[in-house]
């Protein structure tokens, strides 16, 4: 039997509908909508390509979104001054600093200057700490999208063997915390797992497999446990095609549910940023 595809556009569409309703409530009550600023330093092309998807979704939902492109050689101090100015602006509800930043800038140092309550991506250390305690509504967007896909299957996570391949700060690590909060049994694999020759062992016992590595078709379909849920976060350009980190057609034969690449995790990630914008706005309104 072939896996059921977890269509990111369909899931994103459902979440967007809910967010649109929240925005119309906000508009009625507050006579304004959340305003978010995405700061990009140099590298205009990649920043703009990423931002274009966000601009489209923000428009659809009714969020005021602005891309601030700053010069590539801006000193870190000036960038921090810019973030602090936005922190103080009551008209700005959400701030993010597009990654990557040029080598002379420490992204952590800048992210830590974003007001905790305006931190759209949950990258400030306070929000990372709160997430560990299960006490924040601002969840990093890609892990939030992965959770939404898993939840869309209706399969409960409690007691399930979940294997994450990839331990990055933006995907694997925060995702492991979210899964632990749901009482899954979580294993996090990474480069050294492969080097030790143990990746297949871990992957093949996963009830739920999440792969976020950035290597085309690293995970072979035949490794996957029968009827697993497979979430492929990877985005890899191979010639003119975009492929994931999982061998798609072979995985389809084994898994019960599978996200396609493209069109799986990506569209939901963008919507999660907008969800965070509404969360941030609402908690700021609650403070006033
Ligand atoms: P990263 O480069 O920060 O981390 C890569 C991880 O993969 C590390 O944990 C590393 O140890 C592990 N790894 C590398 N080689 C490995 C191997 N042979 N075996 C096992 N593990 C290995 O990556 P990232 O920023 O988390 O991104 C990962 C992928 O996810 C990329 O393709 C990226 O484009 C994609 N991504 C997609 C979205 C989305 O919304 N769809 C969001 C973020 C990242």
Coordinates of C-alpha atoms and ligand atoms in Angstrom, one line a residue:
X1 CA 0.0 0.0 0.0
X2 CA 1.2 3.5 -0.8
X3 CA 1.6 6.1 1.9
X4 CA -0.9 8.9 2.4
X5 CA 0.7 12.2 1.4
X6 CA 0.6 14.9 4.0
X7 CA -0.1 17.9 1.7
X8 CA 1.4 21.0 3.2
X9 CA -0.7 23.3 1.1
X10 CA -3.9 21.8 2.3
X11 CA -2.8 21.9 6.0
X12 CA -1.5 25.4 5.6
X13 CA -4.8 26.4 4.0
X14 CA -6.8 25.1 7.0
X15 CA -4.5 27.0 9.5
X16 CA -4.7 30.1 7.4
X17 CA -8.5 30.1 7.6
X18 CA -8.3 30.1 11.4
X19 CA -5.7 32.9 11.4
X20 CA -7.9 35.0 9.0
X21 CA -10.7 34.7 11.5
X22 CA -8.5 35.8 14.4
X23 CA -7.3 38.8 12.3
X24 CA -10.9 39.9 11.6
X25 CA -11.6 39.7 15.3
X26 CA -8.5 41.7 16.1
X27 CA -9.4 44.3 13.5
X28 CA -12.9 44.7 14.9
X29 CA -11.7 45.0 18.5
X30 CA -8.4 46.9 18.1
X31 CA -8.9 48.7 14.8
X32 CA -5.5 47.6 13.6
X33 CA -3.6 44.4 12.6
X34 CA -0.3 43.0 13.8
X35 CA 2.8 44.6 12.1
X36 CA 5.9 42.5 11.7
X37 CA 9.4 43.4 10.5
X38 CA 11.8 40.9 8.9
X39 CA 15.4 42.4 9.0
X40 CA 17.7 41.0 6.2
X41 CA 21.4 42.0 6.2
X42 CA 22.9 42.0 2.7
X43 CA 22.3 38.8 0.6
X44 CA 19.2 40.4 -0.9
X45 CA 18.4 37.5 -3.2
X46 CA 18.0 34.7 -0.8
X47 CA 16.3 37.0 1.8
X48 CA 13.9 38.3 -0.8
X49 CA 13.0 34.8 -2.1
X50 CA 12.2 33.6 1.4
X51 CA 10.5 36.9 2.3
X52 CA 8.3 36.7 -0.9
X53 CA 6.5 33.6 0.4
X54 CA 6.0 35.3 3.7
X55 CA 4.7 38.5 2.1
X56 CA 2.2 36.5 0.1
X57 CA 0.9 34.6 3.1
X58 CA 0.9 37.7 5.3
X59 CA -1.2 39.6 2.7
X60 CA -3.6 36.6 2.5
X61 CA -4.1 36.5 6.3
X62 CA -4.2 40.3 6.7
X63 CA -0.9 40.9 8.6
X64 CA 1.2 44.0 7.9
X65 CA 4.6 42.6 6.9
X66 CA 7.7 44.6 6.0
X67 CA 11.1 43.5 4.8
X68 CA 13.9 45.8 6.1
X69 CA 17.0 45.2 3.9
X70 CA 20.1 46.6 5.6
X71 CA 23.6 46.9 4.0
X72 CA 25.8 43.9 4.1
X73 CA 28.6 45.8 5.9
X74 CA 26.4 47.2 8.6
X75 CA 28.3 47.0 12.0
X76 CA 26.8 44.7 14.5
X77 CA 26.3 47.6 16.9
X78 CA 24.2 49.5 14.3
X79 CA 22.1 46.4 13.6
X80 CA 21.4 46.0 17.4
X81 CA 20.5 49.7 17.6
X82 CA 18.0 49.1 14.7
X83 CA 16.5 46.1 16.6
X84 CA 16.3 48.2 19.8
X85 CA 14.5 51.0 18.0
X86 CA 11.9 48.5 16.7
X87 CA 11.6 47.1 20.3
X88 CA 10.5 50.5 21.5
X89 CA 8.1 51.2 18.6
X90 CA 4.6 50.3 19.8
X91 CA 3.5 50.0 16.2
X92 CA 5.7 47.0 15.7
X93 CA 4.6 43.7 17.1
X94 CA 7.0 41.1 15.7
X95 CA 10.7 41.2 14.8
X96 CA 12.9 38.6 13.1
X97 CA 16.4 38.7 11.7
X98 CA 16.8 36.7 8.6
X99 CA 19.5 34.0 8.6
X100 CA 22.2 33.7 7.4
X101 CA 23.8 37.0 8.4
X102 CA 27.3 38.1 7.2
X103 CA 30.2 36.6 9.0
X104 CA 31.0 39.7 11.1
X105 CA 27.6 39.5 12.8
X106 CA 26.8 37.1 15.6
X107 CA 23.2 36.1 15.0
X108 CA 22.7 34.9 18.6
X109 CA 23.9 38.3 20.0
X110 CA 21.4 40.1 17.8
X111 CA 18.5 37.7 18.4
X112 CA 19.0 38.2 22.1
X113 CA 18.3 41.9 21.7
X114 CA 14.8 41.2 20.2
X115 CA 12.2 42.0 22.9
X116 CA 11.1 38.7 24.3
X117 CA 7.5 39.6 23.5
X118 CA 8.2 40.6 19.9
X119 CA 10.5 37.6 19.1
X120 CA 8.6 36.1 16.1
X121 CA 10.8 33.0 15.7
X122 CA 11.4 32.2 19.4
X123 CA 15.2 32.6 19.1
X124 CA 15.8 34.8 22.1
X125 CA 17.4 32.7 24.9
X126 CA 14.5 33.6 27.2
X127 CA 12.0 32.1 24.8
X128 CA 14.2 29.1 24.2
X129 CA 14.3 28.5 28.0
X130 CA 10.5 29.1 28.3
X131 CA 10.0 26.5 25.5
X132 CA 12.0 23.9 27.5
X133 CA 9.6 24.6 30.4
X134 CA 6.5 24.3 28.0
X135 CA 5.7 27.9 28.9
X136 CA 5.7 29.9 25.7
X137 CA 3.2 30.2 22.9
X138 CA 6.0 31.4 20.5
X139 CA 7.3 28.1 19.0
X140 CA 10.0 28.1 16.3
X141 CA 8.2 27.8 13.0
X142 CA 9.7 24.7 11.4
X143 CA 9.3 22.5 14.5
X144 CA 5.7 23.9 14.9
X145 CA 5.0 22.9 11.3
X146 CA 6.4 19.4 11.9
X147 CA 4.1 19.0 14.9
X148 CA 1.1 20.2 12.9
X149 CA 1.8 17.6 10.2
X150 CA 2.1 14.8 12.8
X151 CA -1.1 15.9 14.6
X152 CA -2.9 16.1 11.3
X153 CA -2.6 12.3 11.1
X154 CA -4.6 11.9 14.3
X155 CA -2.0 9.4 15.6
X156 CA -1.2 10.0 19.3
X157 CA 2.4 10.6 20.1
X158 CA 2.4 9.3 23.7
X159 CA 4.8 6.4 24.0
X160 CA 5.7 6.4 20.3
X161 CA 9.3 5.9 19.2
X162 CA 10.2 9.2 17.5
X163 CA 13.5 9.5 15.7
X164 CA 14.8 12.9 14.6
X165 CA 17.7 13.0 12.2
X166 CA 19.4 16.4 12.4
X167 CA 20.1 18.3 15.6
X168 CA 20.2 21.9 14.4
X169 CA 19.1 24.8 16.6
X170 CA 16.3 25.7 14.3
X171 CA 14.8 22.2 13.8
X172 CA 16.1 19.1 15.6
X173 CA 16.8 20.5 19.1
X174 CA 13.6 22.5 19.6
X175 CA 11.5 19.7 18.0
X176 CA 12.9 17.2 20.5
X177 CA 11.6 19.4 23.4
X178 CA 8.1 19.7 21.8
X179 CA 8.0 15.9 21.3
X180 CA 9.1 15.2 24.9
X181 CA 6.3 17.4 26.1
X182 CA 3.9 15.1 24.3
X183 CA 5.4 12.1 26.0
X184 CA 7.0 10.6 22.9
X185 CA 10.2 8.5 23.4
X186 CA 12.7 10.7 21.4
X187 CA 16.0 9.8 19.8
X188 CA 18.0 12.5 18.1
X189 CA 20.5 11.4 15.5
X190 CA 23.2 13.5 13.7
X191 CA 26.3 13.3 11.7
X192 CA 28.2 11.3 14.4
X193 CA 25.3 8.7 14.4
X194 CA 26.0 8.1 10.7
X195 CA 29.8 8.0 11.3
X196 CA 29.2 5.4 14.0
X197 CA 27.2 3.3 11.5
X198 CA 24.1 3.5 13.6
X199 CA 21.7 5.6 11.6
X200 CA 19.9 2.6 10.0
X201 CA 19.3 1.0 13.4
X202 CA 17.7 4.1 14.7
X203 CA 15.7 5.0 11.6
X204 CA 14.3 1.5 11.2
X205 CA 12.6 1.4 14.6
X206 CA 11.0 4.8 14.3
X207 CA 7.2 5.0 14.5
X208 CA 7.6 8.6 13.6
X209 CA 10.7 9.7 11.6
X210 CA 11.6 13.4 11.1
X211 CA 14.6 14.2 8.9
X212 CA 16.2 17.6 8.7
X213 CA 19.7 17.2 7.4
X214 CA 20.1 18.8 4.0
X215 CA 21.5 15.8 2.1
X216 CA 19.4 14.5 -0.9
X217 CA 17.8 11.1 -0.3
X218 CA 20.1 10.3 2.7
X219 CA 17.4 8.1 4.2
X220 CA 16.6 5.1 2.1
X221 CA 13.1 3.9 1.7
X222 CA 13.9 0.3 2.7
X223 CA 15.2 1.5 6.2
X224 CA 11.7 2.8 7.1
X225 CA 9.5 0.9 9.5
X226 CA 6.3 -0.3 8.0
X227 CA 3.4 2.2 8.6
X228 CA 5.7 4.9 10.0
X229 CA 4.9 8.6 9.8
X230 CA 7.7 10.2 7.8
X231 CA 8.2 14.0 7.9
X232 CA 10.9 15.2 5.5
X233 CA 12.1 18.7 6.3
X234 CA 15.1 18.7 3.9
X235 CA 15.2 21.0 0.9
X236 CA 17.9 20.1 -1.7
X237 CA 18.4 21.4 -5.1
X238 CA 19.4 18.5 -7.4
X239 CA 19.8 19.8 -11.0
X240 CA 16.5 21.5 -11.7
X241 CA 14.6 19.5 -9.1
X242 CA 14.0 20.1 -5.4
X243 CA 14.2 16.9 -3.4
X244 CA 14.0 16.0 0.3
X245 CA 16.3 14.0 2.6
X246 CA 14.2 10.9 2.2
X247 CA 14.1 8.6 -0.9
X248 CA 10.5 9.6 -1.8
X249 CA 9.1 6.8 -3.9
X250 CA 10.7 3.9 -1.9
X251 CA 9.5 5.6 1.3
X252 CA 6.0 5.7 -0.1
X253 CA 5.9 1.9 -0.2
X254 CA 6.7 1.6 3.5
X255 CA 5.3 4.6 5.3
X256 CA 1.7 5.1 6.3
X257 CA 2.0 8.9 6.0
X258 CA 4.7 10.9 4.2
X259 CA 5.3 14.6 3.5
X260 CA 6.3 15.5 -0.1
X261 CA 9.2 17.8 -0.9
X262 CA 8.4 20.4 -2.1
X263 CA 4.9 21.1 -0.7
X264 CA 5.1 19.3 2.7
X265 CA 6.7 21.1 5.6
X266 CA 7.6 24.3 3.8
X267 CA 4.1 25.9 3.3
X268 CA 3.1 25.2 6.9
X269 CA 6.3 26.8 8.2
X270 CA 5.5 30.1 6.6
X271 CA 2.0 30.0 8.1
X272 CA 3.4 29.3 11.6
X273 CA 5.4 32.6 11.4
X274 CA 2.0 34.4 11.0
X275 CA 0.5 32.4 13.9
X276 CA 3.4 33.6 16.0
X277 CA 2.8 37.2 14.9
X278 CA -0.8 36.9 16.1
X279 CA 0.3 35.3 19.4
X280 CA 2.9 38.1 19.9
X281 CA 0.3 40.8 19.1
X282 CA -2.3 39.3 21.5
X283 CA 0.1 39.0 24.4
X284 CA 1.3 42.6 23.8
X285 CA -2.4 43.8 23.9
X286 CA -2.9 41.8 27.1
X287 CA 0.0 43.8 28.7
X288 CA -1.5 47.2 27.9
Ligands
LIG1 P1 22.0 22.2 9.7 O1 22.9 22.2 8.6 O2 22.0 23.3 10.7 O3 22.1 20.8 10.4 C1 22.2 19.6 9.7 C2 22.1 18.4 10.7 O4 22.2 17.2 10.0 C3 23.1 18.4 11.8 O5 22.5 17.9 13.0 C4 24.1 17.3 11.3 O6 24.8 16.7 12.3 C5 23.2 16.4 10.6 N1 23.8 15.6 9.6 C6 24.7 16.0 8.6 N2 25.1 14.9 7.8 C7 24.5 13.8 8.4 C8 24.5 12.5 8.1 N3 25.2 12.0 7.0 N4 23.7 11.6 8.8 C9 23.0 12.1 9.9 N5 22.9 13.4 10.2 C10 23.7 14.2 9.5 O7 20.5 22.0 9.0 P2 19.1 22.8 9.2 O8 19.3 24.2 9.1 O9 18.4 22.2 10.3 O10 18.4 22.3 7.8 C11 18.3 20.9 7.5 C12 17.5 20.8 6.2 O11 16.2 21.3 6.4 C13 18.0 21.7 5.0 O12 17.8 21.0 3.8 C14 17.2 22.9 5.1 O13 17.0 23.5 3.8 C15 15.9 22.3 5.5 N6 15.0 23.2 6.2 C16 13.7 23.3 5.8 C17 12.8 24.1 6.4 C18 11.3 24.1 6.0 O14 10.6 24.9 6.5 N7 10.9 23.2 5.2 C19 13.2 24.9 7.5 C20 14.5 24.8 7.9 C21 15.4 24.0 7.3

